[in-house]
C-alpha positions as a LaTeX table, in Angstrom:
\begin{tabular}{lrrr}
\hline
Residue & $x$ (\AA) & $y$ (\AA) & $z$ (\AA) \\
\hline
Met1 & 188.55 & $-153.68$ & 136.14 \\
Pro2 & 185.26 & $-152.29$ & 135.52 \\
Gly3 & 183.19 & $-154.09$ & 132.82 \\
Glu4 & 185.72 & $-156.85$ & 132.43 \\
Arg5 & 183.91 & $-160.31$ & 131.63 \\
Asp6 & 184.01 & $-163.10$ & 134.21 \\
Lys7 & 185.29 & $-166.60$ & 134.08 \\
His8 & 181.67 & $-167.65$ & 133.92 \\
Ala9 & 180.98 & $-165.41$ & 131.08 \\
Trp10 & 184.03 & $-166.78$ & 129.22 \\
Arg11 & 183.50 & $-170.38$ & 129.98 \\
Val12 & 179.60 & $-170.12$ & 128.60 \\
Glu13 & 180.93 & $-168.46$ & 125.33 \\
Ile14 & 183.82 & $-170.78$ & 124.48 \\
Asn15 & 181.58 & $-174.10$ & 125.24 \\
Ala16 & 179.03 & $-172.86$ & 122.94 \\
Arg17 & 181.70 & $-172.30$ & 120.19 \\
Arg18 & 183.17 & $-175.66$ & 120.73 \\
Ala19 & 179.62 & $-177.18$ & 120.89 \\
Ala20 & 179.14 & $-175.64$ & 117.50 \\
Met21 & 182.17 & $-177.10$ & 115.57 \\
Thr22 & 181.16 & $-179.79$ & 113.16 \\
Ala23 & 183.13 & $-183.28$ & 113.43 \\
Ala24 & 184.95 & $-182.62$ & 110.26 \\
Glu25 & 186.34 & $-179.09$ & 111.90 \\
His26 & 187.17 & $-181.15$ & 114.94 \\
Glu27 & 189.12 & $-183.68$ & 113.26 \\
Thr28 & 191.14 & $-181.28$ & 111.24 \\
Glu29 & 192.31 & $-179.42$ & 114.21 \\
Ala30 & 193.03 & $-183.16$ & 116.14 \\
Arg31 & 195.44 & $-183.96$ & 112.97 \\
Glu32 & 197.18 & $-180.36$ & 113.23 \\
Leu33 & 197.86 & $-180.77$ & 116.75 \\
Ala34 & 199.31 & $-184.15$ & 116.36 \\
His35 & 201.50 & $-182.99$ & 113.67 \\
Asn36 & 202.60 & $-179.86$ & 115.75 \\
Val37 & 204.24 & $-182.53$ & 118.13 \\
Ala38 & 207.29 & $-182.08$ & 116.59 \\
Ala39 & 207.72 & $-178.40$ & 117.39 \\
Leu40 & 207.57 & $-179.51$ & 121.18 \\
Asp41 & 211.02 & $-181.06$ & 121.62 \\
Val42 & 209.72 & $-183.84$ & 123.44 \\
Pro43 & 211.47 & $-185.06$ & 126.55 \\
Glu44 & 211.28 & $-188.82$ & 128.20 \\
Trp45 & 208.10 & $-187.85$ & 130.36 \\
Val46 & 205.31 & $-185.89$ & 129.03 \\
Cys47 & 202.00 & $-185.33$ & 131.13 \\
Ala48 & 199.05 & $-185.20$ & 128.67 \\
Tyr49 & 195.46 & $-185.79$ & 128.56 \\
Val50 & 192.66 & $-187.53$ & 126.45 \\
Pro51 & 190.34 & $-184.64$ & 124.98 \\
Val52 & 186.68 & $-184.94$ & 125.96 \\
Arg53 & 183.59 & $-182.87$ & 125.31 \\
Gly54 & 184.90 & $-180.46$ & 122.54 \\
Glu55 & 188.42 & $-180.01$ & 123.58 \\
Pro56 & 190.83 & $-179.65$ & 120.73 \\
Gly57 & 192.75 & $-182.91$ & 119.82 \\
Ser58 & 192.46 & $-186.67$ & 120.13 \\
Thr59 & 194.35 & $-189.80$ & 120.83 \\
Ala60 & 196.37 & $-189.13$ & 117.78 \\
Leu61 & 198.46 & $-186.49$ & 120.13 \\
Leu62 & 199.09 & $-189.26$ & 122.44 \\
Thr63 & 200.39 & $-191.57$ & 119.60 \\
Ala64 & 202.23 & $-188.98$ & 118.13 \\
Leu65 & 203.96 & $-188.09$ & 121.67 \\
Cys66 & 204.84 & $-191.68$ & 121.90 \\
Ala67 & 206.26 & $-192.00$ & 118.62 \\
Ala68 & 208.28 & $-189.27$ & 119.22 \\
Gly69 & 209.87 & $-191.30$ & 122.37 \\
Ala70 & 207.70 & $-190.04$ & 125.23 \\
Arg71 & 206.50 & $-191.90$ & 128.04 \\
Val72 & 203.05 & $-190.36$ & 128.56 \\
Leu73 & 201.36 & $-190.02$ & 131.75 \\
Leu74 & 197.43 & $-189.30$ & 131.73 \\
Pro75 & 195.43 & $-188.03$ & 134.63 \\
Ile76 & 193.44 & $-190.43$ & 136.93 \\
Thr77 & 190.66 & $-188.44$ & 138.51 \\
Gly78 & 189.50 & $-189.27$ & 141.90 \\
Pro79 & 187.87 & $-187.18$ & 144.90 \\
Pro80 & 188.76 & $-183.37$ & 144.71 \\
Gly81 & 192.50 & $-182.77$ & 144.85 \\
Pro82 & 195.52 & $-183.30$ & 142.99 \\
Leu83 & 195.29 & $-185.71$ & 139.98 \\
Gln84 & 197.07 & $-188.97$ & 140.03 \\
Trp85 & 198.48 & $-190.28$ & 136.81 \\
Ala86 & 199.24 & $-193.64$ & 134.98 \\
Glu87 & 200.96 & $-194.44$ & 131.93 \\
Phe88 & 199.60 & $-194.50$ & 128.59 \\
Thr89 & 200.55 & $-197.62$ & 126.59 \\
Asp90 & 198.00 & $-197.90$ & 123.84 \\
Thr91 & 194.27 & $-196.50$ & 123.03 \\
Asp92 & 192.89 & $-200.24$ & 123.51 \\
Asp93 & 194.17 & $-199.89$ & 127.03 \\
Leu94 & 191.67 & $-196.91$ & 128.01 \\
Arg95 & 189.04 & $-197.36$ & 130.03 \\
Arg96 & 185.64 & $-194.97$ & 130.73 \\
Ala97 & 186.00 & $-192.84$ & 134.22 \\
Arg98 & 184.46 & $-190.28$ & 136.03 \\
Phe99 & 183.46 & $-187.10$ & 133.97 \\
Gly100 & 183.37 & $-189.06$ & 130.76 \\
Leu101 & 187.26 & $-189.38$ & 130.50 \\
Leu102 & 189.20 & $-192.03$ & 129.25 \\
Glu103 & 192.12 & $-193.22$ & 131.63 \\
Pro104 & 194.70 & $-195.78$ & 131.56 \\
Ala105 & 193.75 & $-199.22$ & 132.86 \\
Gly106 & 197.31 & $-199.66$ & 134.34 \\
Glu107 & 198.93 & $-198.78$ & 137.71 \\
Val108 & 198.41 & $-195.40$ & 139.26 \\
Leu109 & 202.15 & $-194.08$ & 139.81 \\
Ala110 & 202.74 & $-191.92$ & 142.97 \\
Asp111 & 203.82 & $-188.44$ & 142.68 \\
Ala112 & 204.40 & $-189.15$ & 138.81 \\
Ile113 & 203.95 & $-185.36$ & 138.04 \\
Thr114 & 207.20 & $-184.95$ & 139.26 \\
Leu115 & 208.68 & $-186.95$ & 136.61 \\
Ala116 & 207.10 & $-184.75$ & 133.71 \\
Glu117 & 209.40 & $-182.23$ & 132.08 \\
Leu118 & 206.70 & $-181.19$ & 129.72 \\
Ile119 & 202.99 & $-180.96$ & 130.72 \\
Leu120 & 200.31 & $-180.55$ & 128.23 \\
Val121 & 197.13 & $-178.93$ & 130.02 \\
Pro122 & 193.76 & $-178.73$ & 128.79 \\
Ala123 & 192.20 & $-175.39$ & 128.79 \\
Leu124 & 188.99 & $-173.42$ & 127.66 \\
Ala125 & 191.51 & $-170.65$ & 126.81 \\
Val126 & 194.78 & $-168.85$ & 127.73 \\
Asp127 & 196.02 & $-165.57$ & 127.01 \\
Arg128 & 198.97 & $-163.97$ & 126.24 \\
Arg129 & 200.27 & $-163.60$ & 129.47 \\
Gly130 & 199.71 & $-167.28$ & 130.21 \\
Val131 & 196.65 & $-167.01$ & 132.33 \\
Arg132 & 194.74 & $-170.09$ & 131.93 \\
Leu133 & 190.80 & $-170.65$ & 132.02 \\
Gly134 & 189.85 & $-174.36$ & 133.13 \\
Arg135 & 186.57 & $-175.52$ & 133.43 \\
Gly136 & 186.36 & $-174.25$ & 137.12 \\
Ala137 & 186.70 & $-177.70$ & 139.21 \\
Gly138 & 190.29 & $-176.77$ & 140.17 \\
Tyr139 & 191.99 & $-180.23$ & 139.58 \\
Tyr140 & 194.70 & $-178.97$ & 137.59 \\
Asp141 & 195.28 & $-175.88$ & 139.86 \\
Arg142 & 195.79 & $-178.14$ & 142.81 \\
Thr143 & 198.05 & $-180.65$ & 140.71 \\
Leu144 & 200.24 & $-178.41$ & 138.79 \\
Ala145 & 201.63 & $-176.72$ & 142.03 \\
Ala146 & 203.63 & $-180.35$ & 142.63 \\
Ala147 & 205.17 & $-180.10$ & 139.18 \\
Arg148 & 208.83 & $-179.74$ & 138.59 \\
Pro149 & 209.54 & $-175.65$ & 138.76 \\
Thr150 & 211.27 & $-176.14$ & 135.28 \\
Ala151 & 208.73 & $-178.16$ & 133.69 \\
Arg152 & 207.18 & $-176.61$ & 130.36 \\
Leu153 & 203.07 & $-175.87$ & 131.07 \\
Ile154 & 201.70 & $-175.89$ & 127.87 \\
Ala155 & 197.86 & $-174.93$ & 127.26 \\
Val156 & 196.11 & $-176.64$ & 124.63 \\
Val157 & 193.78 & $-174.61$ & 122.88 \\
Arg158 & 192.14 & $-173.83$ & 119.53 \\
Asp159 & 193.69 & $-171.06$ & 117.78 \\
Asp160 & 190.80 & $-168.30$ & 118.40 \\
Glu161 & 190.75 & $-169.66$ & 122.33 \\
Leu162 & 194.41 & $-168.05$ & 122.41 \\
Leu163 & 193.06 & $-164.40$ & 123.89 \\
Asp164 & 194.65 & $-161.10$ & 124.55 \\
Arg165 & 193.69 & $-161.16$ & 128.51 \\
Leu166 & 191.44 & $-163.41$ & 130.87 \\
Pro167 & 190.50 & $-162.87$ & 134.57 \\
Glu168 & 193.03 & $-163.84$ & 136.73 \\
Glu169 & 192.72 & $-165.05$ & 140.07 \\
Pro170 & 195.86 & $-165.51$ & 143.05 \\
His171 & 195.56 & $-169.32$ & 142.77 \\
Asp172 & 195.94 & $-169.37$ & 139.17 \\
Leu173 & 199.33 & $-170.91$ & 137.94 \\
Arg174 & 200.43 & $-168.98$ & 134.58 \\
Met175 & 201.24 & $-171.22$ & 131.63 \\
Gly176 & 204.45 & $-170.85$ & 129.44 \\
Trp177 & 203.22 & $-171.93$ & 126.09 \\
Ala178 & 200.17 & $-172.36$ & 124.18 \\
Leu179 & 199.85 & $-175.15$ & 121.39 \\
Thr180 & 196.92 & $-174.54$ & 118.93 \\
Pro181 & 196.07 & $-176.39$ & 115.82 \\
His182 & 196.83 & $-173.94$ & 112.93 \\
Gly183 & 199.49 & $-171.48$ & 115.02 \\
Gly184 & 201.50 & $-174.14$ & 116.64 \\
Leu185 & 203.59 & $-173.64$ & 119.54 \\
His186 & 203.27 & $-169.92$ & 121.22 \\
Arg187 & 205.49 & $-168.43$ & 123.71 \\
Leu188 & 203.68 & $-166.87$ & 126.36 \\
Gly189 & 204.49 & $-164.10$ & 129.06 \\
Arg190 & 204.04 & $-160.64$ & 130.14 \\
Asp191 & 205.10 & $-159.19$ & 126.62 \\
Gly192 & 202.75 & $-161.47$ & 124.85 \\
Asp193 & 203.44 & $-163.76$ & 122.16 \\
Ala194 & 207.35 & $-163.76$ & 121.60 \\
Glu195 & 207.27 & $-166.35$ & 118.57 \\
\hline
\end{tabular}
């Protein structure tokens, strides 16, 4: 579509907005996201992540998932390709890794993505059709292809990062839901927000 913003332009804008947030705003949103775990109908296995570089949320979200009865898997980064996963047990067991990420120190579980019934996916933005804007490295694009077809894919974004329309490429895998701090859980699809 002529005049449509490309992914790079969206990334620049959203990263600038995130960088402008105060620590107090980020902390408030992180608390709200952890509180919104109650709306997720948490299954036994959940893939999640530790937020970095202005991503919404905190380790409080992981703790809330565990308190709701989930076994939480976190990504382990390696060379370009699908992510590997290890189980989160406690914030004290997280170690520094590539790209400034925090990762579990425990054993890497082969094909762990296939265990998850719910996958919380980091995103810079998501649109009401389910098109997700990531950071551009492709780790999640390559990883989510191996997830269960019935897994609930939930993009975690700030409320103003749930947009009407983002550019989409053929390899993009659509999300079924968005989780935002103030708006909670949003159903996504071709007809937009159904909740």
